[in-house]
Amino acid sequence: MSDNIVVVGGGAAGISAVEALRREGFTGRLALVAGEPGPPVDRPPLSKQVLSGQWPLERARLRADADFEALDVAVVRDRATGLDLDGRRLLLEDADPLPYDGLVVATGVTPLRLPFGHDLAGVHVLRGAHDVAGLRESLATARHLVVVGAGFLGTEVAATAAGLGHRVTVVDLLPLPLVAQLGETVAGRVAQLHRDRGVELRTGVGVSGFVASDGRVSGVALTDGTVLEAECVLVAIGSRPAVDWLRSSGLDLADGVVCDRFCRAAPGVYAAGDVASWPNPRFGRRMRVEHRGNAGEQGQAAAVNLLHGDTTSFSPLPYFWTDQYDVKIQAYGLLGADAEVEVVDGSPEGSAFVALYRVGGRLTGALAWNAFKPLRRYRGELAALPFPTEGAVV
C-alpha cells in the first residue's frame, strides 16, 4: 500500500478522490494540490444560481477547510508545473517538489479563448469563482450581453441573463444551439425555448473581432459584417484539458491524460474527471466526459484502483443535466449529433417529452425534457444492456 498519495486538482474529481481514499482505509500522508485561488466551488451553480444572485458564492463551495482537516488532508495552495515520473515527484511553482507513491491527476479543463479581445474590460470566460464575480459586475451595468458559443455554458448563461431582464444575443457557427451535443430534434426545441424568452440567436456566423472604447468592449463584429453593440461579452466556445504542465512528463496526452479502463495512466499515476481519457467498456469507446457527475464517480474509481490495485473497470453510464428557464433537461448515456433520435413519450412541441438515441440500431442514450420520472425506465434499460464485445466500437 502507498504511504504517500498526492491528488492534483481541487475540484469535484480531486475532492472525491481524497474522500474515497480515506473512506477506503488509507491512513498515510495525503495532500491535495489546489492551484486555483480561493475555496473549491461546485461549477454548475455558477452559471445559474450564483450568477443570478439566488445563491451567495459560499453556498456553491464544495468543502470547507474544516472538512479537509477532519480528513487529515494537507491542502497545498500552489500550482503544479511538472511531473517527474521516474523520481515520483510533483513539481510546484513556489515550493519544493512533492514526493509521492501514488498520484491522482484531476486538473480539469481550461476555457478556450478567442485569439483577440480578452484584454478588454467586459469580455469574460466563466470557469471559477473569480470569473463569475467579474461577469456579475459587468452585467450590473450592461444593456446588452453577447454570448459567443451556444453550448451548455453559453445557453445557461443566456437563460440566466434573460431571466434577469437583460437583452441577450447568442452567436454560434453551428445552425442550432446544442446541436452537436443533443442532435437536431432537441436542439431545435432549445432554440425555440430561447427565442420564446426574447433571446436573439445569430447562428451560422462567427465572431471576427471586438469594438472597443477606452479599453472596454462596446461591440462584437461578426463574420457577416454585422456589428452588435455590447457592453458585456461571454466567450463560451469550449475548453481543453489542463495538461500543459504535463508536456514534458512522458504521459500520453492525446485529448487529456490517456488512461486504461482502470483510470491508470502510468505506474502509480491515475487520472479522473474532465482531464481523463479512458476506454469505457460499457460503450466500447474511448471517451473524456466533462460533466459534474462523472467527475465525482471517476475520482472515487481512480482512488480505489490506486489503493487496491486495479480491481474495477470504470464503466459508468454518463449522466448530465442542464437547467434553462423553467426547463430541466436530463440525459443518460451517449447522445450526439450523429445518433438516430426517436421521441417516445410526449412531444417536442409540448412541455415535456423523452427522446431515445440510437447508433447503428443500438440504444445508446435517453434524454428527458421536464420528464424525469419516465426517464427512469430508460435509464434501467440502458444500464441493463450488455457491453459490446472486446474491440467493438459503437
mmCIF file of C-alpha atoms in Angstrom:
data_model
loop_
_atom_site.group_PDB
_atom_site.id
_atom_site.type_symbol
_atom_site.label_atom_id
_atom_site.label_comp_id
_atom_site.label_asym_id
_atom_site.label_seq_id
_atom_site.Cartn_x
_atom_site.Cartn_y
_atom_site.Cartn_z
ATOM 1 C CA MET A 1 0.000 0.000 0.000
ATOM 2 C CA SER A 2 1.183 3.524 -0.781
ATOM 3 C CA ASP A 3 2.360 5.600 2.159
ATOM 4 C CA ASN A 4 2.204 8.985 0.442
ATOM 5 C CA ILE A 5 -0.520 9.969 -2.051
ATOM 6 C CA VAL A 6 -0.890 13.302 -3.823
ATOM 7 C CA VAL A 7 -4.032 14.458 -5.625
ATOM 8 C CA VAL A 8 -3.620 17.343 -8.085
ATOM 9 C CA GLY A 9 -6.751 19.423 -8.620
ATOM 10 C CA GLY A 10 -9.120 20.940 -6.078
ATOM 11 C CA GLY A 11 -12.375 20.446 -7.966
ATOM 12 C CA ALA A 12 -15.052 17.771 -7.702
ATOM 13 C CA ALA A 13 -12.877 14.933 -9.028
ATOM 14 C CA GLY A 14 -9.934 15.708 -6.766
ATOM 15 C CA ILE A 15 -12.082 16.100 -3.664
ATOM 16 C CA SER A 16 -13.919 12.863 -4.463
ATOM 17 C CA ALA A 17 -10.553 11.108 -4.720
ATOM 18 C CA VAL A 18 -9.240 12.248 -1.330
ATOM 19 C CA GLU A 19 -12.511 11.396 0.371
ATOM 20 C CA ALA A 20 -12.584 7.952 -1.228
ATOM 21 C CA LEU A 21 -9.001 7.254 -0.181
ATOM 22 C CA ARG A 22 -9.806 7.917 3.472
ATOM 23 C CA ARG A 23 -13.090 6.047 3.252
ATOM 24 C CA GLU A 24 -11.274 3.032 1.786
ATOM 25 C CA GLY A 25 -8.892 2.940 4.734
ATOM 26 C CA PHE A 26 -5.827 4.841 3.538
ATOM 27 C CA THR A 27 -4.039 6.167 6.616
ATOM 28 C CA GLY A 28 -0.844 7.541 5.062
ATOM 29 C CA ARG A 29 0.091 11.076 4.112
ATOM 30 C CA LEU A 30 -2.432 12.671 1.781
ATOM 31 C CA ALA A 31 -2.026 16.005 0.027
ATOM 32 C CA LEU A 32 -4.438 17.902 -2.210
ATOM 33 C CA VAL A 33 -2.708 20.376 -4.530
ATOM 34 C CA ALA A 34 -5.255 23.086 -5.381
ATOM 35 C CA GLY A 35 -3.752 25.685 -7.686
ATOM 36 C CA GLU A 36 -6.851 27.870 -8.031
ATOM 37 C CA PRO A 37 -7.126 30.798 -5.598
ATOM 38 C CA GLY A 38 -9.894 30.660 -3.042
ATOM 39 C CA PRO A 39 -12.054 27.791 -1.852
ATOM 40 C CA PRO A 40 -13.128 24.986 -4.218
ATOM 41 C CA VAL A 41 -16.555 25.616 -5.725
ATOM 42 C CA ASP A 42 -19.115 23.479 -7.486
ATOM 43 C CA ARG A 43 -19.189 24.724 -11.068
ATOM 44 C CA PRO A 44 -22.763 24.002 -12.276
ATOM 45 C CA PRO A 45 -24.399 26.615 -9.996
ATOM 46 C CA LEU A 46 -22.013 29.354 -11.182
ATOM 47 C CA SER A 47 -23.851 29.903 -14.478
ATOM 48 C CA LYS A 48 -27.264 29.751 -12.845
ATOM 49 C CA GLN A 49 -27.932 30.289 -9.132
ATOM 50 C CA VAL A 50 -24.732 32.218 -8.343
ATOM 51 C CA LEU A 51 -24.803 34.378 -11.490
ATOM 52 C CA SER A 52 -28.460 35.235 -10.913
ATOM 53 C CA GLY A 53 -27.831 36.188 -7.279
ATOM 54 C CA GLN A 54 -30.160 33.488 -5.916
ATOM 55 C CA TRP A 55 -27.204 31.912 -4.114
ATOM 56 C CA PRO A 56 -24.248 33.555 -2.427
ATOM 57 C CA LEU A 57 -20.975 32.119 -3.705
ATOM 58 C CA GLU A 58 -20.427 30.474 -0.330
ATOM 59 C CA ARG A 59 -23.378 28.152 -0.969
ATOM 60 C CA ALA A 60 -21.598 26.719 -4.029
ATOM 61 C CA ARG A 61 -18.481 25.899 -2.019
ATOM 62 C CA LEU A 62 -17.614 22.201 -2.299
ATOM 63 C CA ARG A 63 -15.878 21.768 1.064
ATOM 64 C CA ALA A 64 -14.766 23.915 3.981
ATOM 65 C CA ASP A 65 -11.250 23.946 5.437
ATOM 66 C CA ALA A 66 -12.581 22.046 8.440
ATOM 67 C CA ASP A 67 -13.628 19.167 6.160
ATOM 68 C CA PHE A 68 -10.065 18.713 4.937
ATOM 69 C CA GLU A 69 -8.732 18.985 8.466
ATOM 70 C CA ALA A 70 -11.122 16.245 9.584
ATOM 71 C CA LEU A 71 -9.766 14.001 6.817
ATOM 72 C CA ASP A 72 -6.161 14.868 7.711
ATOM 73 C CA VAL A 73 -5.596 16.172 4.181
ATOM 74 C CA ALA A 74 -2.830 18.728 3.640
ATOM 75 C CA VAL A 75 -4.166 21.337 1.192
ATOM 76 C CA VAL A 76 -1.301 22.811 -0.846
ATOM 77 C CA ARG A 77 -2.217 26.177 -2.361
ATOM 78 C CA ASP A 78 0.263 26.053 -5.212
ATOM 79 C CA ARG A 79 0.311 25.328 -8.925
ATOM 80 C CA ALA A 80 1.694 22.095 -10.345
ATOM 81 C CA THR A 81 4.299 22.827 -13.040
ATOM 82 C CA GLY A 82 5.669 19.398 -13.925
ATOM 83 C CA LEU A 83 5.869 15.714 -13.145
ATOM 84 C CA ASP A 84 8.964 13.561 -12.674
ATOM 85 C CA LEU A 85 7.640 10.063 -13.342
ATOM 86 C CA ASP A 86 10.912 8.248 -12.685
ATOM 87 C CA GLY A 87 11.590 10.086 -9.442
ATOM 88 C CA ARG A 88 7.914 10.123 -8.445
ATOM 89 C CA ARG A 89 7.916 13.836 -7.691
ATOM 90 C CA LEU A 90 5.337 16.514 -8.402
ATOM 91 C CA LEU A 91 6.956 19.840 -9.323
ATOM 92 C CA LEU A 92 5.405 23.008 -7.888
ATOM 93 C CA GLU A 93 5.647 26.670 -8.822
ATOM 94 C CA ASP A 94 6.513 28.130 -5.413
ATOM 95 C CA ALA A 95 7.597 25.182 -3.290
ATOM 96 C CA ASP A 96 9.910 22.186 -3.265
ATOM 97 C CA PRO A 97 8.798 19.127 -5.257
ATOM 98 C CA LEU A 98 6.289 16.848 -3.554
ATOM 99 C CA PRO A 99 7.294 13.172 -3.466
ATOM 100 C CA TYR A 100 4.552 10.613 -3.974
ATOM 101 C CA ASP A 101 3.967 6.889 -4.030
ATOM 102 C CA GLY A 102 0.622 7.357 -5.758
ATOM 103 C CA LEU A 103 -0.730 10.295 -7.735
ATOM 104 C CA VAL A 104 -4.197 11.243 -8.997
ATOM 105 C CA VAL A 105 -4.345 13.905 -11.732
ATOM 106 C CA ALA A 106 -7.647 15.803 -11.596
ATOM 107 C CA THR A 107 -6.751 19.196 -13.052
ATOM 108 C CA GLY A 108 -9.878 19.530 -15.182
ATOM 109 C CA VAL A 109 -10.094 21.806 -18.191
ATOM 110 C CA THR A 110 -9.389 25.427 -19.064
ATOM 111 C CA PRO A 111 -11.710 27.652 -21.144
ATOM 112 C CA LEU A 112 -10.835 28.201 -24.787
ATOM 113 C CA ARG A 113 -10.345 31.834 -25.714
ATOM 114 C CA LEU A 114 -10.635 33.811 -28.902
ATOM 115 C CA PRO A 115 -7.330 34.975 -30.416
ATOM 116 C CA PHE A 116 -8.293 38.576 -29.653
ATOM 117 C CA GLY A 117 -10.122 40.791 -27.209
ATOM 118 C CA HIS A 118 -9.643 39.091 -23.873
ATOM 119 C CA ASP A 119 -7.659 42.048 -22.556
ATOM 120 C CA LEU A 120 -10.738 44.248 -22.821
ATOM 121 C CA ALA A 121 -12.901 45.052 -19.817
ATOM 122 C CA GLY A 122 -16.288 43.434 -20.186
ATOM 123 C CA VAL A 123 -15.012 40.338 -22.030
ATOM 124 C CA HIS A 124 -15.298 37.231 -19.866
ATOM 125 C CA VAL A 125 -14.901 33.488 -19.634
ATOM 126 C CA LEU A 126 -16.639 31.508 -16.895
ATOM 127 C CA ARG A 127 -14.866 28.747 -15.008
ATOM 128 C CA GLY A 128 -14.317 29.665 -11.366
ATOM 129 C CA ALA A 129 -15.378 31.947 -8.542
ATOM 130 C CA HIS A 130 -13.320 34.905 -9.770
ATOM 131 C CA ASP A 131 -14.890 34.644 -13.233
ATOM 132 C CA VAL A 132 -18.481 34.677 -12.023
ATOM 133 C CA ALA A 133 -17.786 37.704 -9.821
ATOM 134 C CA GLY A 134 -16.408 39.630 -12.813
ATOM 135 C CA LEU A 135 -19.303 38.630 -15.053
ATOM 136 C CA ARG A 136 -21.863 39.687 -12.445
ATOM 137 C CA GLU A 137 -20.152 43.047 -12.085
ATOM 138 C CA SER A 138 -20.262 43.657 -15.842
ATOM 139 C CA LEU A 139 -23.890 42.577 -16.135
ATOM 140 C CA ALA A 140 -24.898 45.021 -13.423
ATOM 141 C CA THR A 141 -24.364 47.966 -15.812
ATOM 142 C CA ALA A 142 -24.652 46.280 -19.227
ATOM 143 C CA ARG A 143 -27.574 46.894 -21.565
ATOM 144 C CA HIS A 144 -26.700 44.043 -23.919
ATOM 145 C CA LEU A 145 -24.930 40.720 -23.319
ATOM 146 C CA VAL A 146 -23.474 38.839 -26.267
ATOM 147 C CA VAL A 147 -22.709 35.176 -25.636
ATOM 148 C CA VAL A 148 -20.201 33.664 -28.059
ATOM 149 C CA GLY A 149 -20.887 29.931 -28.131
ATOM 150 C CA ALA A 150 -24.192 28.059 -27.843
ATOM 151 C CA GLY A 151 -23.118 25.005 -25.864
ATOM 152 C CA PHE A 152 -24.260 24.151 -22.349
ATOM 153 C CA LEU A 153 -22.445 27.020 -20.633
ATOM 154 C CA GLY A 154 -23.417 29.630 -23.206
ATOM 155 C CA THR A 155 -27.104 28.723 -23.243
ATOM 156 C CA GLU A 156 -27.275 28.516 -19.441
ATOM 157 C CA VAL A 157 -25.775 31.987 -19.045
ATOM 158 C CA ALA A 158 -28.076 33.315 -21.770
ATOM 159 C CA ALA A 159 -31.080 31.915 -19.905
ATOM 160 C CA THR A 160 -29.919 33.366 -16.591
ATOM 161 C CA ALA A 161 -29.236 36.818 -18.052
ATOM 162 C CA ALA A 162 -32.538 36.893 -19.946
ATOM 163 C CA GLY A 163 -34.321 35.930 -16.728
ATOM 164 C CA LEU A 164 -32.716 38.952 -15.063
ATOM 165 C CA GLY A 165 -34.155 41.210 -17.759
ATOM 166 C CA HIS A 166 -31.057 41.685 -19.917
ATOM 167 C CA ARG A 167 -31.083 41.879 -23.678
ATOM 168 C CA VAL A 168 -29.162 38.797 -24.837
ATOM 169 C CA THR A 169 -27.783 37.675 -28.188
ATOM 170 C CA VAL A 170 -26.160 34.255 -28.678
ATOM 171 C CA VAL A 171 -23.700 33.799 -31.557
ATOM 172 C CA ASP A 172 -22.544 30.405 -32.832
ATOM 173 C CA LEU A 173 -21.060 28.938 -36.004
ATOM 174 C CA LEU A 174 -23.398 25.938 -35.857
ATOM 175 C CA PRO A 175 -27.023 26.151 -37.075
ATOM 176 C CA LEU A 176 -28.672 25.422 -33.717
ATOM 177 C CA PRO A 177 -27.715 25.739 -30.030
ATOM 178 C CA LEU A 178 -26.501 22.452 -28.513
ATOM 179 C CA VAL A 179 -26.896 20.643 -31.840
ATOM 180 C CA ALA A 180 -23.523 18.891 -31.518
ATOM 181 C CA GLN A 181 -24.477 17.570 -28.084
ATOM 182 C CA LEU A 182 -28.204 16.811 -28.490
ATOM 183 C CA GLY A 183 -28.920 16.436 -32.208
ATOM 184 C CA GLU A 184 -31.289 18.478 -34.376
ATOM 185 C CA THR A 185 -34.608 17.376 -32.869
ATOM 186 C CA VAL A 186 -33.861 18.522 -29.322
ATOM 187 C CA ALA A 187 -31.610 21.401 -30.398
ATOM 188 C CA GLY A 188 -34.488 22.869 -32.379
ATOM 189 C CA ARG A 189 -36.604 22.817 -29.228
ATOM 190 C CA VAL A 190 -33.787 24.527 -27.291
ATOM 191 C CA ALA A 191 -33.638 27.247 -29.937
ATOM 192 C CA GLN A 192 -37.372 27.850 -29.684
ATOM 193 C CA LEU A 193 -37.175 27.953 -25.897
ATOM 194 C CA HIS A 194 -34.655 30.798 -26.049
ATOM 195 C CA ARG A 195 -36.473 32.706 -28.777
ATOM 196 C CA ASP A 196 -39.697 32.495 -26.769
ATOM 197 C CA ARG A 197 -37.856 34.207 -23.875
ATOM 198 C CA GLY A 198 -36.599 37.042 -26.088
ATOM 199 C CA VAL A 199 -33.054 35.826 -26.749
ATOM 200 C CA GLU A 200 -31.753 36.579 -30.232
ATOM 201 C CA LEU A 201 -29.920 33.667 -31.867
ATOM 202 C CA ARG A 202 -27.332 34.508 -34.513
ATOM 203 C CA THR A 203 -26.350 31.066 -35.780
ATOM 204 C CA GLY A 204 -24.186 30.008 -38.709
ATOM 205 C CA VAL A 205 -21.960 33.025 -38.173
ATOM 206 C CA GLY A 206 -18.704 33.634 -36.326
ATOM 207 C CA VAL A 207 -17.002 36.500 -34.498
ATOM 208 C CA SER A 208 -14.270 38.388 -36.356
ATOM 209 C CA GLY A 209 -13.355 40.927 -33.690
ATOM 210 C CA PHE A 210 -14.442 43.295 -30.947
ATOM 211 C CA VAL A 211 -15.086 47.024 -30.985
ATOM 212 C CA ALA A 212 -13.577 48.847 -28.020
ATOM 213 C CA SER A 213 -13.863 52.231 -26.345
ATOM 214 C CA ASP A 214 -11.374 53.313 -23.660
ATOM 215 C CA GLY A 215 -10.245 49.745 -23.069
ATOM 216 C CA ARG A 216 -13.775 48.353 -22.691
ATOM 217 C CA VAL A 217 -15.742 46.288 -25.162
ATOM 218 C CA SER A 218 -18.515 48.184 -26.919
ATOM 219 C CA GLY A 219 -19.362 45.881 -29.789
ATOM 220 C CA VAL A 220 -18.943 42.471 -31.388
ATOM 221 C CA ALA A 221 -18.088 42.236 -35.094
ATOM 222 C CA LEU A 222 -19.488 39.189 -36.871
ATOM 223 C CA THR A 223 -18.124 37.453 -39.955
ATOM 224 C CA ASP A 224 -21.193 38.506 -41.978
ATOM 225 C CA GLY A 225 -20.256 42.168 -41.494
ATOM 226 C CA THR A 226 -22.754 42.859 -38.707
ATOM 227 C CA VAL A 227 -21.614 44.711 -35.580
ATOM 228 C CA LEU A 228 -23.597 44.060 -32.402
ATOM 229 C CA GLU A 229 -23.466 46.716 -29.709
ATOM 230 C CA ALA A 230 -22.487 45.068 -26.432
ATOM 231 C CA GLU A 231 -21.184 46.191 -23.059
ATOM 232 C CA CYS A 232 -20.652 42.630 -21.835
ATOM 233 C CA VAL A 233 -19.421 39.529 -23.698
ATOM 234 C CA LEU A 234 -19.134 35.945 -22.501
ATOM 235 C CA VAL A 235 -16.833 33.725 -24.556
ATOM 236 C CA ALA A 236 -18.076 30.146 -24.133
ATOM 237 C CA ILE A 237 -16.538 28.345 -27.100
ATOM 238 C CA GLY A 238 -15.458 25.208 -25.267
ATOM 239 C CA SER A 239 -12.498 24.047 -23.231
ATOM 240 C CA ARG A 240 -9.335 21.993 -23.403
ATOM 241 C CA PRO A 241 -7.791 19.592 -20.896
ATOM 242 C CA ALA A 242 -5.480 21.300 -18.405
ATOM 243 C CA VAL A 243 -2.371 19.282 -19.255
ATOM 244 C CA ASP A 244 0.208 21.895 -20.292
ATOM 245 C CA TRP A 245 2.069 21.294 -17.046
ATOM 246 C CA LEU A 246 2.494 17.635 -18.054
ATOM 247 C CA ARG A 247 4.011 18.215 -21.525
ATOM 248 C CA SER A 248 7.492 17.013 -20.540
ATOM 249 C CA SER A 249 6.300 14.215 -18.243
ATOM 250 C CA GLY A 250 6.201 11.405 -20.772
ATOM 251 C CA LEU A 251 2.492 10.729 -20.228
ATOM 252 C CA ASP A 252 0.283 10.219 -23.276
ATOM 253 C CA LEU A 253 -1.678 13.467 -23.582
ATOM 254 C CA ALA A 254 -3.832 12.845 -26.654
ATOM 255 C CA ASP A 255 -7.082 14.616 -25.653
ATOM 256 C CA GLY A 256 -6.288 14.777 -21.956
ATOM 257 C CA VAL A 257 -4.436 12.256 -19.810
ATOM 258 C CA VAL A 258 -4.775 8.927 -21.598
ATOM 259 C CA CYS A 259 -5.628 6.106 -19.195
ATOM 260 C CA ASP A 260 -6.615 2.450 -19.301
ATOM 261 C CA ARG A 261 -10.011 1.161 -18.158
ATOM 262 C CA PHE A 262 -8.863 1.401 -14.523
ATOM 263 C CA CYS A 263 -8.054 5.148 -14.930
ATOM 264 C CA ARG A 264 -4.343 4.297 -14.779
ATOM 265 C CA ALA A 265 -2.037 6.498 -16.877
ATOM 266 C CA ALA A 266 1.362 5.188 -15.689
ATOM 267 C CA PRO A 267 2.704 3.158 -12.760
ATOM 268 C CA GLY A 268 1.314 4.847 -9.652
ATOM 269 C CA VAL A 269 -0.409 7.590 -11.683
ATOM 270 C CA TYR A 270 -4.179 7.783 -12.237
ATOM 271 C CA ALA A 271 -6.456 10.454 -13.712
ATOM 272 C CA ALA A 272 -10.052 11.463 -13.089
ATOM 273 C CA GLY A 273 -12.671 13.947 -14.177
ATOM 274 C CA ASP A 274 -12.682 16.297 -17.164
ATOM 275 C CA VAL A 275 -8.975 15.723 -17.835
ATOM 276 C CA ALA A 276 -9.103 11.916 -18.101
ATOM 277 C CA SER A 277 -9.474 9.976 -21.353
ATOM 278 C CA TRP A 278 -10.270 6.292 -20.867
ATOM 279 C CA PRO A 279 -11.909 3.364 -22.727
ATOM 280 C CA ASN A 280 -15.387 2.872 -21.264
ATOM 281 C CA PRO A 281 -16.159 -0.867 -21.525
ATOM 282 C CA ARG A 282 -19.893 -0.118 -21.427
ATOM 283 C CA PHE A 283 -19.745 1.506 -24.856
ATOM 284 C CA GLY A 284 -16.564 0.041 -26.336
ATOM 285 C CA ARG A 285 -15.346 3.576 -26.865
ATOM 286 C CA ARG A 286 -12.658 5.864 -25.509
ATOM 287 C CA MET A 287 -14.185 8.976 -24.001
ATOM 288 C CA ARG A 288 -13.492 12.078 -21.977
ATOM 289 C CA VAL A 289 -16.550 13.360 -20.111
ATOM 290 C CA GLU A 290 -16.924 16.964 -18.959
ATOM 291 C CA HIS A 291 -19.922 16.572 -16.685
ATOM 292 C CA ARG A 292 -20.176 17.080 -12.929
ATOM 293 C CA GLY A 293 -21.495 13.598 -12.108
ATOM 294 C CA ASN A 294 -18.662 11.867 -13.905
ATOM 295 C CA ALA A 295 -16.061 13.893 -12.011
ATOM 296 C CA GLY A 296 -17.249 12.582 -8.665
ATOM 297 C CA GLU A 297 -17.616 8.984 -9.832
ATOM 298 C CA GLN A 298 -14.261 8.850 -11.587
ATOM 299 C CA GLY A 299 -12.416 10.495 -8.716
ATOM 300 C CA GLN A 300 -13.659 7.713 -6.475
ATOM 301 C CA ALA A 301 -12.866 4.987 -9.032
ATOM 302 C CA ALA A 302 -9.321 6.242 -9.589
ATOM 303 C CA ALA A 303 -8.689 6.369 -5.838
ATOM 304 C CA VAL A 304 -9.971 2.831 -5.270
ATOM 305 C CA ASN A 305 -7.896 1.370 -8.095
ATOM 306 C CA LEU A 306 -4.790 3.244 -6.964
ATOM 307 C CA LEU A 307 -5.226 1.958 -3.446
ATOM 308 C CA HIS A 308 -6.289 -1.620 -4.147
ATOM 309 C CA GLY A 309 -4.521 -2.419 -7.392
ATOM 310 C CA ASP A 310 -6.753 -2.030 -10.448
ATOM 311 C CA THR A 311 -9.673 -4.068 -9.196
ATOM 312 C CA THR A 312 -12.564 -2.456 -11.066
ATOM 313 C CA SER A 313 -13.033 -1.182 -14.623
ATOM 314 C CA PHE A 314 -14.575 2.273 -14.744
ATOM 315 C CA SER A 315 -17.676 1.735 -16.888
ATOM 316 C CA PRO A 316 -20.229 4.399 -15.956
ATOM 317 C CA LEU A 317 -23.474 5.269 -17.654
ATOM 318 C CA PRO A 318 -22.838 9.015 -18.176
ATOM 319 C CA TYR A 319 -25.429 11.424 -16.801
ATOM 320 C CA PHE A 320 -25.818 15.160 -17.283
ATOM 321 C CA TRP A 321 -28.391 17.864 -16.732
ATOM 322 C CA THR A 322 -28.892 21.493 -17.638
ATOM 323 C CA ASP A 323 -31.409 23.966 -16.176
ATOM 324 C CA GLN A 324 -32.610 26.732 -18.501
ATOM 325 C CA TYR A 325 -35.558 28.940 -17.527
ATOM 326 C CA ASP A 326 -38.263 26.576 -16.216
ATOM 327 C CA VAL A 327 -36.899 23.587 -18.162
ATOM 328 C CA LYS A 328 -34.704 20.799 -16.825
ATOM 329 C CA ILE A 329 -33.006 18.662 -19.457
ATOM 330 C CA GLN A 330 -31.538 15.394 -18.151
ATOM 331 C CA ALA A 331 -29.867 12.594 -20.052
ATOM 332 C CA TYR A 332 -28.192 9.220 -19.587
ATOM 333 C CA GLY A 333 -25.733 7.516 -21.913
ATOM 334 C CA LEU A 334 -24.306 8.824 -25.182
ATOM 335 C CA LEU A 335 -26.257 11.248 -27.356
ATOM 336 C CA GLY A 336 -24.607 13.283 -30.115
ATOM 337 C CA ALA A 337 -25.470 14.800 -33.463
ATOM 338 C CA ASP A 338 -24.956 11.558 -35.415
ATOM 339 C CA ALA A 339 -27.397 9.439 -33.422
ATOM 340 C CA GLU A 340 -30.862 8.488 -34.602
ATOM 341 C CA VAL A 341 -33.406 10.262 -32.360
ATOM 342 C CA GLU A 342 -36.890 8.975 -31.567
ATOM 343 C CA VAL A 343 -39.350 10.811 -29.330
ATOM 344 C CA VAL A 344 -41.119 8.073 -27.354
ATOM 345 C CA ASP A 345 -43.020 9.991 -24.685
ATOM 346 C CA GLY A 346 -44.724 13.352 -25.180
ATOM 347 C CA SER A 347 -43.866 15.753 -27.988
ATOM 348 C CA PRO A 348 -41.098 18.335 -28.593
ATOM 349 C CA GLU A 349 -43.859 20.851 -29.236
ATOM 350 C CA GLY A 350 -45.217 20.292 -25.725
ATOM 351 C CA SER A 351 -43.882 20.999 -22.255
ATOM 352 C CA ALA A 352 -42.403 17.537 -21.595
ATOM 353 C CA PHE A 353 -41.005 14.654 -23.634
ATOM 354 C CA VAL A 354 -38.473 11.810 -23.691
ATOM 355 C CA ALA A 355 -36.191 11.067 -26.636
ATOM 356 C CA LEU A 356 -34.122 7.933 -27.248
ATOM 357 C CA TYR A 357 -30.793 7.931 -29.093
ATOM 358 C CA ARG A 358 -29.521 5.009 -31.166
ATOM 359 C CA VAL A 359 -26.320 4.426 -33.113
ATOM 360 C CA GLY A 360 -26.343 1.605 -35.628
ATOM 361 C CA GLY A 361 -29.680 0.489 -34.207
ATOM 362 C CA ARG A 362 -28.258 0.099 -30.691
ATOM 363 C CA LEU A 363 -29.748 2.146 -27.857
ATOM 364 C CA THR A 364 -27.041 4.458 -26.510
ATOM 365 C CA GLY A 365 -28.841 7.250 -24.676
ATOM 366 C CA ALA A 366 -32.059 8.760 -23.381
ATOM 367 C CA LEU A 367 -32.999 12.393 -22.758
ATOM 368 C CA ALA A 368 -35.850 13.922 -20.774
ATOM 369 C CA TRP A 369 -37.271 17.416 -21.187
ATOM 370 C CA ASN A 370 -39.088 18.119 -17.921
ATOM 371 C CA ALA A 371 -39.838 14.396 -17.684
ATOM 372 C CA PHE A 372 -37.517 12.709 -15.223
ATOM 373 C CA LYS A 373 -39.993 10.115 -13.977
ATOM 374 C CA PRO A 374 -40.415 8.331 -17.357
ATOM 375 C CA LEU A 375 -36.678 8.730 -17.957
ATOM 376 C CA ARG A 376 -36.002 6.335 -15.057
ATOM 377 C CA ARG A 377 -37.352 3.425 -17.085
ATOM 378 C CA TYR A 378 -34.965 4.081 -19.951
ATOM 379 C CA ARG A 379 -32.063 4.543 -17.570
ATOM 380 C CA GLY A 380 -32.757 0.992 -16.387
ATOM 381 C CA GLU A 381 -32.827 -0.284 -19.959
ATOM 382 C CA LEU A 382 -29.521 1.411 -20.748
ATOM 383 C CA ALA A 383 -27.884 0.067 -17.597
ATOM 384 C CA ALA A 384 -29.047 -3.480 -18.423
ATOM 385 C CA LEU A 385 -27.675 -3.536 -21.966
ATOM 386 C CA PRO A 386 -24.791 -5.991 -22.495
ATOM 387 C CA PHE A 387 -21.395 -4.437 -23.059
ATOM 388 C CA PRO A 388 -20.059 -4.592 -26.622
ATOM 389 C CA THR A 389 -17.653 -7.407 -27.392
ATOM 390 C CA GLU A 390 -13.983 -6.572 -26.947
ATOM 391 C CA GLY A 391 -12.743 -4.400 -29.763
ATOM 392 C CA ALA A 392 -16.226 -3.339 -30.884
ATOM 393 C CA VAL A 393 -16.800 0.354 -31.445
ATOM 394 C CA VAL A 394 -20.245 1.897 -31.023
#
